[in-house]
């Protein structure tokens, strides 16, 4: 009896409408479910159950008159136990969210504040439906953010070994070439001609590219720390980056060797040009220095789809494989904003109908919910992808419209307490096909079908414990 009382208090049959929030958010952001998704689902379940326990605690005096069979008015669960359960579940949800990263923890904190504010203050005000819609939208964003954060932290390739340093390492790299197959040294005749003042061009291998770049007149040829002066004043190496001029330039090595660390060698106004970019500094101190001078961290998102980089240009940050959510907006994938808004709109409609489930309601609330259901069904039925994805999302959208629309229409025709309560239950159960349709619309029909598999379980538990 105690277990059944807690099942009624927490409305366990409605738990199956929660995991789809995180899965729909992850699918809409274009990221596969991962460890972050599991943590988001756990945090969402804890917050949902905390809200259920806190709701009955806050309404214990009202339920003593209208619903005396509820666990707290009937004496099966004490008010202190219900309040302690709400606090413990909230703390557990925040702990799980903290394991998914600071953005997920921030969203979960906002979700917890919304849930507690609704149960304790906003439930019987005009802002009540909007608060419930905001809670559902935050739940979707939590799933998308936690999943994307975990995906960005997961390495997609093995890190490169640290570069060897020292004189011997540089000599080995110079001798072995960039591909480890040896290096062609400049012919002795070219060096002798250079010293003699003539200007023969070095012979190129067959098939070598001849990309030409302007050579500084009379510039020096540098070999390590030794400078071979070709005559005339030395010119800064920065002049090598100037635009190429026709008929005057350097003769480049073959493409396969053009990026080797061999120093540049001048030969009569032409040079065999190769360069090597030094490895970027690594380690905690290097990252701290980069953070201090803002040289590596992206800044506030710019208008559009990019981030403002330190140089002032707008560019996209690195995204996980399969990312379709656009550039992150304060760590929240932008692709999840629309699904969050759609689920929030459905929740607002259901909450508006629920206010008349005890004494009956007016025609306006269920009729408005019926219209909203039709609009939302039309939106989620249009998939981004073609083929199987569009077929699955369309079928799931029809299932959602039938599950929620039919009881809403009945309650609009006859807003009695019984039909209104059925309409509320239908709206809650319709969350599952709606979440599944959103996942399929986001490009993950398999995830959508997996969410839809929760429907039989919800029906089975719904026969034992009411969702309302």
CSV table of C-alpha atoms in Angstrom, one decimal:
chain,number,residue,atom,x,y,z
A,1,UNK,CA,0.0,0.0,0.0
A,2,UNK,CA,2.9,2.4,0.7
A,3,UNK,CA,4.4,1.7,-2.6
A,4,UNK,CA,1.1,2.3,-4.4
A,5,UNK,CA,0.7,5.5,-2.4
A,6,UNK,CA,4.0,6.8,-3.6
A,7,UNK,CA,3.2,5.8,-7.2
A,8,UNK,CA,0.0,7.8,-7.0
A,9,UNK,CA,1.8,10.8,-5.4
A,10,UNK,CA,4.5,10.8,-8.1
A,11,UNK,CA,2.1,9.8,-10.9
A,12,UNK,CA,4.6,7.2,-12.3
A,13,UNK,CA,2.4,6.6,-15.4
A,14,UNK,CA,3.3,10.1,-16.6
A,15,UNK,CA,7.0,9.5,-16.3
A,16,UNK,CA,7.1,8.0,-19.8
A,17,UNK,CA,6.3,11.5,-21.2
A,18,UNK,CA,9.7,12.8,-19.9
A,19,UNK,CA,12.6,11.0,-21.7
A,20,UNK,CA,11.3,12.1,-25.1
A,21,UNK,CA,12.1,15.7,-24.2
A,22,UNK,CA,15.9,15.1,-24.1
A,23,UNK,CA,15.8,12.8,-27.1
A,24,UNK,CA,13.9,15.2,-29.2
A,25,UNK,CA,16.3,18.0,-28.2
A,26,UNK,CA,19.3,15.9,-29.1
A,27,UNK,CA,17.9,14.9,-32.4
A,28,UNK,CA,16.9,18.4,-33.4
A,29,UNK,CA,20.4,19.6,-32.6
A,30,UNK,CA,21.8,16.9,-34.9
A,31,UNK,CA,23.7,15.0,-32.3
A,32,UNK,CA,23.4,11.3,-31.5
A,33,UNK,CA,22.3,10.4,-28.0
A,34,UNK,CA,25.3,9.9,-25.7
A,35,UNK,CA,26.3,10.0,-22.0
A,36,UNK,CA,25.1,13.6,-21.8
A,37,UNK,CA,21.6,12.6,-23.0
A,38,UNK,CA,21.4,9.9,-20.3
A,39,UNK,CA,22.3,12.5,-17.6
A,40,UNK,CA,19.7,14.9,-19.0
A,41,UNK,CA,17.0,12.3,-18.9
A,42,UNK,CA,17.9,11.4,-15.3
A,43,UNK,CA,17.8,15.1,-14.3
A,44,UNK,CA,14.5,15.6,-16.1
A,45,UNK,CA,12.9,12.6,-14.4
A,46,UNK,CA,14.0,13.9,-11.0
A,47,UNK,CA,12.7,17.4,-11.6
A,48,UNK,CA,9.4,16.0,-12.9
A,49,UNK,CA,8.8,13.8,-9.9
A,50,UNK,CA,9.9,16.6,-7.6
A,51,UNK,CA,7.2,18.8,-9.1
A,52,UNK,CA,4.6,16.1,-8.6
A,53,UNK,CA,5.5,15.7,-4.9
A,54,UNK,CA,5.6,19.4,-4.4
A,55,UNK,CA,2.3,19.9,-6.2
A,56,UNK,CA,0.5,17.6,-3.8
A,57,UNK,CA,2.2,19.1,-0.8
A,58,UNK,CA,1.1,22.6,-1.9
A,59,UNK,CA,-2.4,21.5,-2.7
A,60,UNK,CA,-3.0,19.3,0.4
A,61,UNK,CA,-5.7,21.6,1.8
A,62,UNK,CA,-7.4,21.9,-1.5
A,63,UNK,CA,-7.2,18.2,-2.2
A,64,UNK,CA,-8.7,17.5,1.2
A,65,UNK,CA,-12.0,18.9,-0.2
A,66,UNK,CA,-11.8,18.1,-3.9
A,67,UNK,CA,-9.8,14.9,-4.0
A,68,UNK,CA,-9.8,13.3,-0.5
A,69,UNK,CA,-8.5,10.0,-2.1
A,70,UNK,CA,-5.1,11.5,-2.9
A,71,UNK,CA,-2.2,10.1,-0.8
A,72,UNK,CA,-1.6,13.1,1.5
A,73,UNK,CA,-5.3,13.9,2.4
A,74,UNK,CA,-6.0,10.2,2.9
A,75,UNK,CA,-3.1,10.0,5.4
A,76,UNK,CA,-1.1,7.4,3.5
A,77,UNK,CA,1.8,9.8,3.0
A,78,UNK,CA,2.6,12.7,5.4
A,79,UNK,CA,3.1,16.2,4.2
A,80,UNK,CA,6.7,16.3,5.6
A,81,UNK,CA,7.6,13.1,3.6
A,82,UNK,CA,6.3,14.6,0.4
A,83,UNK,CA,8.2,17.8,0.9
A,84,UNK,CA,11.4,16.0,1.8
A,85,UNK,CA,10.9,13.9,-1.4
A,86,UNK,CA,10.5,17.0,-3.5
A,87,UNK,CA,13.7,18.5,-2.0
A,88,UNK,CA,15.7,15.3,-2.4
A,89,UNK,CA,14.7,14.8,-6.0
A,90,UNK,CA,15.5,18.4,-6.9
A,91,UNK,CA,19.0,18.0,-5.4
A,92,UNK,CA,19.5,14.7,-7.2
A,93,UNK,CA,18.5,16.3,-10.5
A,94,UNK,CA,20.9,19.1,-10.0
A,95,UNK,CA,23.7,16.7,-9.2
A,96,UNK,CA,23.1,14.7,-12.3
A,97,UNK,CA,23.0,17.8,-14.4
A,98,UNK,CA,26.3,19.0,-13.0
A,99,UNK,CA,27.9,15.9,-14.4
A,100,UNK,CA,26.8,17.0,-17.9
A,101,UNK,CA,28.5,20.4,-17.7
A,102,UNK,CA,27.9,23.9,-16.5
A,103,UNK,CA,25.5,24.8,-19.3
A,104,UNK,CA,23.3,21.8,-18.4
A,105,UNK,CA,23.5,22.7,-14.7
A,106,UNK,CA,22.4,26.3,-15.5
A,107,UNK,CA,19.4,25.1,-17.4
A,108,UNK,CA,18.5,22.6,-14.7
A,109,UNK,CA,18.7,25.3,-12.1
A,110,UNK,CA,16.3,27.4,-14.2
A,111,UNK,CA,14.0,24.4,-14.6
A,112,UNK,CA,14.0,23.7,-10.8
A,113,UNK,CA,13.2,27.4,-10.1
A,114,UNK,CA,10.3,27.3,-12.6
A,115,UNK,CA,8.9,24.1,-11.1
A,116,UNK,CA,9.0,25.3,-7.6
A,117,UNK,CA,7.6,28.7,-8.5
A,118,UNK,CA,4.7,27.1,-10.3
A,119,UNK,CA,3.8,24.8,-7.5
A,120,UNK,CA,4.2,27.3,-4.7
A,121,UNK,CA,3.0,30.5,-6.3
A,122,UNK,CA,2.0,30.6,-10.0
A,123,UNK,CA,-0.3,27.6,-10.3
A,124,UNK,CA,-3.5,29.5,-9.7
A,125,UNK,CA,-2.5,32.7,-11.5
A,126,UNK,CA,-2.7,33.7,-15.1
A,127,UNK,CA,1.0,32.9,-15.5
A,128,UNK,CA,0.5,29.3,-14.5
A,129,UNK,CA,0.2,27.8,-18.0
A,130,UNK,CA,3.1,29.9,-19.3
A,131,UNK,CA,5.3,28.6,-16.4
A,132,UNK,CA,4.5,25.0,-17.3
A,133,UNK,CA,5.2,25.7,-20.9
A,134,UNK,CA,8.6,27.2,-20.0
A,135,UNK,CA,9.4,24.2,-17.8
A,136,UNK,CA,8.8,21.8,-20.7
A,137,UNK,CA,10.8,24.0,-23.1
A,138,UNK,CA,13.7,24.1,-20.7
A,139,UNK,CA,13.6,20.3,-20.5
A,140,UNK,CA,14.1,20.1,-24.2
A,141,UNK,CA,16.9,22.6,-24.2
A,142,UNK,CA,18.5,20.7,-21.3
A,143,UNK,CA,18.6,17.5,-23.4
A,144,UNK,CA,20.1,19.2,-26.4
A,145,UNK,CA,22.7,21.1,-24.5
A,146,UNK,CA,23.9,18.2,-22.4
A,147,UNK,CA,24.1,16.0,-25.5
A,148,UNK,CA,26.0,18.5,-27.6
A,149,UNK,CA,28.4,19.3,-24.7
A,150,UNK,CA,29.2,15.6,-24.3
A,151,UNK,CA,29.7,15.3,-28.0
A,152,UNK,CA,32.1,18.2,-28.2
A,153,UNK,CA,34.1,16.8,-25.3
A,154,UNK,CA,34.5,13.4,-26.9
A,155,UNK,CA,37.7,13.2,-29.0
A,156,UNK,CA,37.0,12.1,-32.6
A,157,UNK,CA,40.7,11.1,-33.3
A,158,UNK,CA,43.8,10.2,-31.5
A,159,UNK,CA,45.9,13.2,-30.4
A,160,UNK,CA,49.1,13.8,-32.4
A,161,UNK,CA,52.3,12.8,-30.5
A,162,UNK,CA,54.3,15.8,-29.2
A,163,UNK,CA,56.8,17.1,-31.6
A,164,UNK,CA,60.4,16.2,-30.9
A,165,UNK,CA,62.6,19.1,-30.0
A,166,UNK,CA,66.3,19.8,-29.9
A,167,UNK,CA,69.2,19.9,-32.5
A,168,UNK,CA,69.2,16.2,-33.2
A,169,UNK,CA,65.4,16.2,-33.8
A,170,UNK,CA,65.7,19.1,-36.3
A,171,UNK,CA,68.6,17.4,-38.1
A,172,UNK,CA,66.6,14.2,-38.3
A,173,UNK,CA,63.6,15.9,-39.7
A,174,UNK,CA,65.7,17.8,-42.3
A,175,UNK,CA,67.4,14.7,-43.4
A,176,UNK,CA,64.4,12.5,-43.6
A,177,UNK,CA,62.0,14.9,-45.3
A,178,UNK,CA,58.3,15.4,-44.4
A,179,UNK,CA,57.4,11.9,-45.6
A,180,UNK,CA,60.4,10.1,-44.2
A,181,UNK,CA,61.8,9.1,-47.6
A,182,UNK,CA,64.8,11.3,-47.7
A,183,UNK,CA,65.4,14.7,-49.1
A,184,UNK,CA,67.0,15.9,-52.2
A,185,UNK,CA,69.9,18.3,-51.4
A,186,UNK,CA,70.7,21.3,-53.6
A,187,UNK,CA,73.3,20.4,-56.3
A,188,UNK,CA,76.8,21.6,-55.6
A,189,UNK,CA,77.0,23.4,-58.9
A,190,UNK,CA,74.1,25.6,-58.0
A,191,UNK,CA,75.8,26.6,-54.8
A,192,UNK,CA,79.0,27.3,-56.6
A,193,UNK,CA,77.3,29.3,-59.3
A,194,UNK,CA,75.5,31.3,-56.5
A,195,UNK,CA,78.8,32.1,-54.8
A,196,UNK,CA,80.3,33.0,-58.2
A,197,UNK,CA,77.6,35.6,-58.9
A,198,UNK,CA,75.8,33.8,-61.7
A,199,UNK,CA,72.1,33.1,-61.6
A,200,UNK,CA,71.2,29.6,-62.9
A,201,UNK,CA,67.8,28.3,-62.0
A,202,UNK,CA,67.7,25.0,-60.1
A,203,UNK,CA,66.5,22.0,-62.0
A,204,UNK,CA,63.1,20.8,-61.1
A,205,UNK,CA,62.0,17.2,-61.0
A,206,UNK,CA,59.6,16.0,-63.7
A,207,UNK,CA,56.0,16.9,-62.8
A,208,UNK,CA,57.1,19.5,-60.2
A,209,UNK,CA,54.8,22.5,-59.7
A,210,UNK,CA,56.2,25.9,-60.7
A,211,UNK,CA,54.2,28.2,-58.5
A,212,UNK,CA,56.1,31.4,-58.4
A,213,UNK,CA,56.4,34.0,-55.7
A,214,UNK,CA,58.3,37.3,-55.8
A,215,UNK,CA,61.8,37.0,-54.5
A,216,UNK,CA,63.5,40.0,-52.8
A,217,UNK,CA,66.2,41.3,-55.1
A,218,UNK,CA,69.5,40.3,-53.7
A,219,UNK,CA,68.0,38.7,-50.7
A,220,UNK,CA,70.0,36.2,-48.6
A,221,UNK,CA,69.7,32.5,-48.7
A,222,UNK,CA,69.4,31.1,-45.2
A,223,UNK,CA,70.5,27.7,-44.1
A,224,UNK,CA,69.7,27.3,-40.4
A,225,UNK,CA,71.7,30.0,-38.6
A,226,UNK,CA,74.1,30.6,-41.6
A,227,UNK,CA,73.3,33.3,-44.2
A,228,UNK,CA,74.6,33.1,-47.7
A,229,UNK,CA,74.7,36.6,-49.1
A,230,UNK,CA,73.9,36.7,-52.8
A,231,UNK,CA,74.8,40.4,-53.2
A,232,UNK,CA,72.9,43.5,-52.3
A,233,UNK,CA,71.3,44.4,-49.1
A,234,UNK,CA,69.3,41.8,-47.2
A,235,UNK,CA,65.6,42.2,-47.3
A,236,UNK,CA,63.2,41.1,-44.6
A,237,UNK,CA,61.6,37.7,-45.0
A,238,UNK,CA,58.2,39.3,-44.7
A,239,UNK,CA,58.5,40.4,-48.3
A,240,UNK,CA,58.1,36.7,-49.4
A,241,UNK,CA,54.4,36.9,-48.6
A,242,UNK,CA,53.7,39.5,-51.3
A,243,UNK,CA,51.5,38.7,-54.2
A,244,UNK,CA,53.2,36.7,-57.1
A,245,UNK,CA,54.4,38.7,-60.0
A,246,UNK,CA,54.4,37.1,-63.5
A,247,UNK,CA,57.8,36.3,-64.8
A,248,UNK,CA,59.6,36.9,-61.6
A,249,UNK,CA,59.6,34.6,-58.6
A,250,UNK,CA,60.8,31.5,-57.0
A,251,UNK,CA,60.7,28.0,-58.4
A,252,UNK,CA,58.9,25.7,-55.9
A,253,UNK,CA,59.7,22.2,-55.0
A,254,UNK,CA,57.2,19.4,-56.0
A,255,UNK,CA,53.9,19.6,-54.1
A,256,UNK,CA,54.7,16.6,-52.0
A,257,UNK,CA,57.8,18.4,-50.6
A,258,UNK,CA,56.7,22.0,-50.7
A,259,UNK,CA,55.8,22.0,-47.0
A,260,UNK,CA,59.0,20.4,-45.7
A,261,UNK,CA,61.1,22.1,-43.0
A,262,UNK,CA,64.1,22.5,-45.5
A,263,UNK,CA,65.3,26.1,-45.3
A,264,UNK,CA,64.9,28.3,-48.3
A,265,UNK,CA,67.8,28.3,-50.8
A,266,UNK,CA,68.3,31.2,-53.2
A,267,UNK,CA,69.6,30.6,-56.7
A,268,UNK,CA,69.9,33.7,-58.9
A,269,UNK,CA,66.7,35.4,-58.0
A,270,UNK,CA,64.8,32.1,-57.7
A,271,UNK,CA,64.6,30.0,-54.6
A,272,UNK,CA,63.5,26.6,-53.5
A,273,UNK,CA,60.9,27.7,-50.9
A,274,UNK,CA,59.8,25.5,-48.1
A,275,UNK,CA,58.5,26.4,-44.7
A,276,UNK,CA,57.5,24.7,-41.5
A,277,UNK,CA,55.0,26.1,-39.0
A,278,UNK,CA,56.3,25.6,-35.4
A,279,UNK,CA,54.0,23.5,-33.2
A,280,UNK,CA,51.5,25.4,-31.1
A,281,UNK,CA,52.3,25.5,-27.4
A,282,UNK,CA,50.4,23.0,-25.4
A,283,UNK,CA,49.6,22.3,-21.7
A,284,UNK,CA,47.7,24.1,-19.0
A,285,UNK,CA,50.0,27.2,-19.0
A,286,UNK,CA,49.6,27.7,-22.7
A,287,UNK,CA,45.8,27.4,-22.5
A,288,UNK,CA,45.8,29.9,-19.6
A,289,UNK,CA,47.9,32.3,-21.5
A,290,UNK,CA,45.6,32.0,-24.6
A,291,UNK,CA,42.6,32.6,-22.3
A,292,UNK,CA,44.2,35.6,-20.7
A,293,UNK,CA,44.8,37.5,-24.0
A,294,UNK,CA,41.6,36.2,-25.7
A,295,UNK,CA,43.6,34.7,-28.6
A,296,UNK,CA,42.0,31.3,-28.6
A,297,UNK,CA,38.5,31.5,-27.1
A,298,UNK,CA,35.4,32.4,-29.2
A,299,UNK,CA,33.5,35.4,-28.0
A,300,UNK,CA,29.9,36.5,-27.9
A,301,UNK,CA,27.8,35.2,-30.8
A,302,UNK,CA,27.4,37.6,-33.7
A,303,UNK,CA,24.2,38.4,-35.6
A,304,UNK,CA,23.8,35.5,-37.9
A,305,UNK,CA,25.2,32.0,-37.6
A,306,UNK,CA,28.8,32.6,-36.5
A,307,UNK,CA,30.9,33.6,-33.6
A,308,UNK,CA,33.1,36.7,-33.4
A,309,UNK,CA,36.7,35.6,-33.5
A,310,UNK,CA,39.5,37.6,-31.8
A,311,UNK,CA,40.6,39.1,-35.1
A,312,UNK,CA,37.1,40.6,-35.7
A,313,UNK,CA,36.1,38.2,-38.5
A,314,UNK,CA,33.1,35.9,-38.1
A,315,UNK,CA,33.6,32.2,-38.2
A,316,UNK,CA,32.0,29.0,-37.0
A,317,UNK,CA,33.5,27.0,-34.1
A,318,UNK,CA,34.4,23.4,-34.5
A,319,UNK,CA,31.2,21.2,-34.2
A,320,UNK,CA,30.7,17.5,-33.5
A,321,UNK,CA,30.2,15.2,-36.5
A,322,UNK,CA,26.7,15.4,-37.9
A,323,UNK,CA,26.0,18.8,-36.3
A,324,UNK,CA,23.0,20.4,-37.9
A,325,UNK,CA,22.0,22.8,-35.2
A,326,UNK,CA,23.9,25.8,-36.4
A,327,UNK,CA,26.4,27.8,-34.3
A,328,UNK,CA,25.8,27.4,-30.5
A,329,UNK,CA,23.9,30.3,-28.9
A,330,UNK,CA,25.4,30.6,-25.4
A,331,UNK,CA,26.1,26.8,-25.5
A,332,UNK,CA,22.5,26.0,-26.4
A,333,UNK,CA,22.1,24.4,-29.9
A,334,UNK,CA,20.0,26.7,-32.0
A,335,UNK,CA,18.3,23.8,-33.7
A,336,UNK,CA,16.6,22.9,-30.4
A,337,UNK,CA,14.9,26.2,-30.0
A,338,UNK,CA,12.0,25.4,-32.3
A,339,UNK,CA,11.2,22.0,-30.8
A,340,UNK,CA,11.4,23.6,-27.3
A,341,UNK,CA,8.9,26.2,-28.3
A,342,UNK,CA,6.5,23.7,-29.9
A,343,UNK,CA,6.5,21.4,-26.9
A,344,UNK,CA,6.0,24.5,-24.7
A,345,UNK,CA,3.0,25.6,-26.7
A,346,UNK,CA,1.4,22.1,-26.4
A,347,UNK,CA,2.0,22.2,-22.6
A,348,UNK,CA,0.4,25.6,-22.3
A,349,UNK,CA,-2.7,24.3,-24.1
A,350,UNK,CA,-3.0,21.2,-21.9
A,351,UNK,CA,-2.4,23.3,-18.7
A,352,UNK,CA,-5.2,25.7,-19.7
A,353,UNK,CA,-7.6,22.8,-20.1
A,354,UNK,CA,-6.6,21.2,-16.8
A,355,UNK,CA,-8.0,24.1,-14.8
A,356,UNK,CA,-11.5,22.8,-15.4
A,357,UNK,CA,-11.1,19.1,-14.8
A,358,UNK,CA,-12.6,19.3,-11.2
A,359,UNK,CA,-15.8,21.3,-11.8
A,360,UNK,CA,-15.8,21.4,-15.6
A,361,UNK,CA,-14.6,24.2,-17.8
A,362,UNK,CA,-15.7,26.5,-20.6
A,363,UNK,CA,-15.7,25.7,-24.3
A,364,UNK,CA,-12.9,28.2,-25.0
A,365,UNK,CA,-9.9,26.3,-23.4
A,366,UNK,CA,-10.5,22.9,-25.0
A,367,UNK,CA,-11.4,24.5,-28.4
A,368,UNK,CA,-8.2,26.6,-28.3
A,369,UNK,CA,-6.2,23.4,-27.4
A,370,UNK,CA,-7.8,21.6,-30.4
A,371,UNK,CA,-6.8,24.4,-32.8
A,372,UNK,CA,-3.2,24.4,-31.3
A,373,UNK,CA,-3.0,20.7,-31.8
A,374,UNK,CA,-3.9,21.0,-35.5
A,375,UNK,CA,-1.3,23.7,-36.0
A,376,UNK,CA,1.5,21.8,-34.2
A,377,UNK,CA,0.7,18.6,-36.0
A,378,UNK,CA,1.1,20.3,-39.3
A,379,UNK,CA,4.4,21.8,-38.3
A,380,UNK,CA,6.0,18.6,-37.0
A,381,UNK,CA,4.7,16.6,-39.9
A,382,UNK,CA,7.0,18.4,-42.3
A,383,UNK,CA,10.4,16.8,-42.1
A,384,UNK,CA,13.6,18.4,-43.2
A,385,UNK,CA,14.7,15.1,-44.9
A,386,UNK,CA,13.0,13.2,-47.7
A,387,UNK,CA,12.2,9.6,-47.9
A,388,UNK,CA,11.9,7.5,-44.8
A,389,UNK,CA,12.4,10.4,-42.4
A,390,UNK,CA,9.5,12.4,-43.9
A,391,UNK,CA,7.3,9.3,-43.9
A,392,UNK,CA,8.0,8.5,-40.2
A,393,UNK,CA,7.5,12.1,-39.1
A,394,UNK,CA,4.3,12.4,-41.0
A,395,UNK,CA,2.9,9.2,-39.4
A,396,UNK,CA,3.9,10.3,-35.9
A,397,UNK,CA,2.4,13.7,-36.4
A,398,UNK,CA,-0.9,12.0,-37.3
A,399,UNK,CA,-0.7,9.9,-34.2
A,400,UNK,CA,-0.1,13.0,-32.1
A,401,UNK,CA,-3.1,14.8,-33.6
A,402,UNK,CA,-5.4,11.9,-33.0
A,403,UNK,CA,-4.3,11.3,-29.5
A,404,UNK,CA,-4.7,14.9,-28.4
A,405,UNK,CA,-7.2,16.3,-30.8
A,406,UNK,CA,-10.1,13.9,-30.3
A,407,UNK,CA,-10.4,14.3,-26.5
A,408,UNK,CA,-10.0,18.1,-26.9
A,409,UNK,CA,-12.8,18.2,-29.4
A,410,UNK,CA,-15.1,16.2,-27.1
A,411,UNK,CA,-14.4,18.5,-24.2
A,412,UNK,CA,-15.1,21.5,-26.4
A,413,UNK,CA,-18.5,20.1,-27.4
A,414,UNK,CA,-19.3,19.1,-23.8
A,415,UNK,CA,-16.9,20.6,-21.2
A,416,UNK,CA,-18.1,18.4,-18.3
A,417,UNK,CA,-15.6,17.4,-15.6
A,418,UNK,CA,-15.3,13.8,-16.9
A,419,UNK,CA,-14.6,14.8,-20.5
A,420,UNK,CA,-12.3,17.6,-19.4
A,421,UNK,CA,-10.3,15.2,-17.3
A,422,UNK,CA,-10.1,12.8,-20.3
A,423,UNK,CA,-8.9,15.7,-22.5
A,424,UNK,CA,-6.1,16.5,-20.0
A,425,UNK,CA,-5.1,12.9,-19.9
A,426,UNK,CA,-5.1,12.7,-23.7
A,427,UNK,CA,-3.0,15.8,-23.9
A,428,UNK,CA,-0.4,14.4,-21.5
A,429,UNK,CA,-0.3,11.0,-23.3
A,430,UNK,CA,0.1,12.9,-26.7
A,431,UNK,CA,3.4,14.2,-25.5
A,432,UNK,CA,5.1,10.9,-26.5
A,433,UNK,CA,4.1,10.8,-30.2
A,434,UNK,CA,4.7,14.6,-30.3
A,435,UNK,CA,8.3,14.1,-29.0
A,436,UNK,CA,8.8,11.2,-31.4
A,437,UNK,CA,7.6,13.3,-34.4
A,438,UNK,CA,10.0,16.1,-33.4
A,439,UNK,CA,12.9,13.6,-33.2
A,440,UNK,CA,12.0,12.3,-36.7
A,441,UNK,CA,11.6,15.8,-38.0
A,442,UNK,CA,15.1,16.6,-36.7
A,443,UNK,CA,16.6,13.9,-38.9
A,444,UNK,CA,16.5,10.9,-36.5
A,445,UNK,CA,13.6,8.7,-37.4
A,446,UNK,CA,15.1,5.8,-35.5
A,447,UNK,CA,15.1,7.8,-32.3
A,448,UNK,CA,11.5,8.9,-33.0
A,449,UNK,CA,10.4,5.3,-33.3
A,450,UNK,CA,12.3,4.4,-30.1
A,451,UNK,CA,10.4,7.2,-28.2
A,452,UNK,CA,7.2,5.9,-29.7
A,453,UNK,CA,7.9,2.5,-28.1
A,454,UNK,CA,7.1,4.1,-24.7
A,455,UNK,CA,3.4,4.3,-25.6
A,456,UNK,CA,2.5,0.7,-24.6
A,457,UNK,CA,4.3,1.1,-21.2
A,458,UNK,CA,2.5,4.4,-20.6
A,459,UNK,CA,-0.9,2.7,-21.3
A,460,UNK,CA,-0.1,-0.2,-19.1
A,461,UNK,CA,0.8,1.9,-16.1
A,462,UNK,CA,-1.9,4.4,-16.9
A,463,UNK,CA,-4.5,1.7,-16.1
A,464,UNK,CA,-3.1,1.4,-12.6
A,465,UNK,CA,-2.2,5.0,-11.8
A,466,UNK,CA,-3.9,8.0,-13.3
A,467,UNK,CA,-1.7,10.6,-15.1
A,468,UNK,CA,-3.8,13.4,-13.7
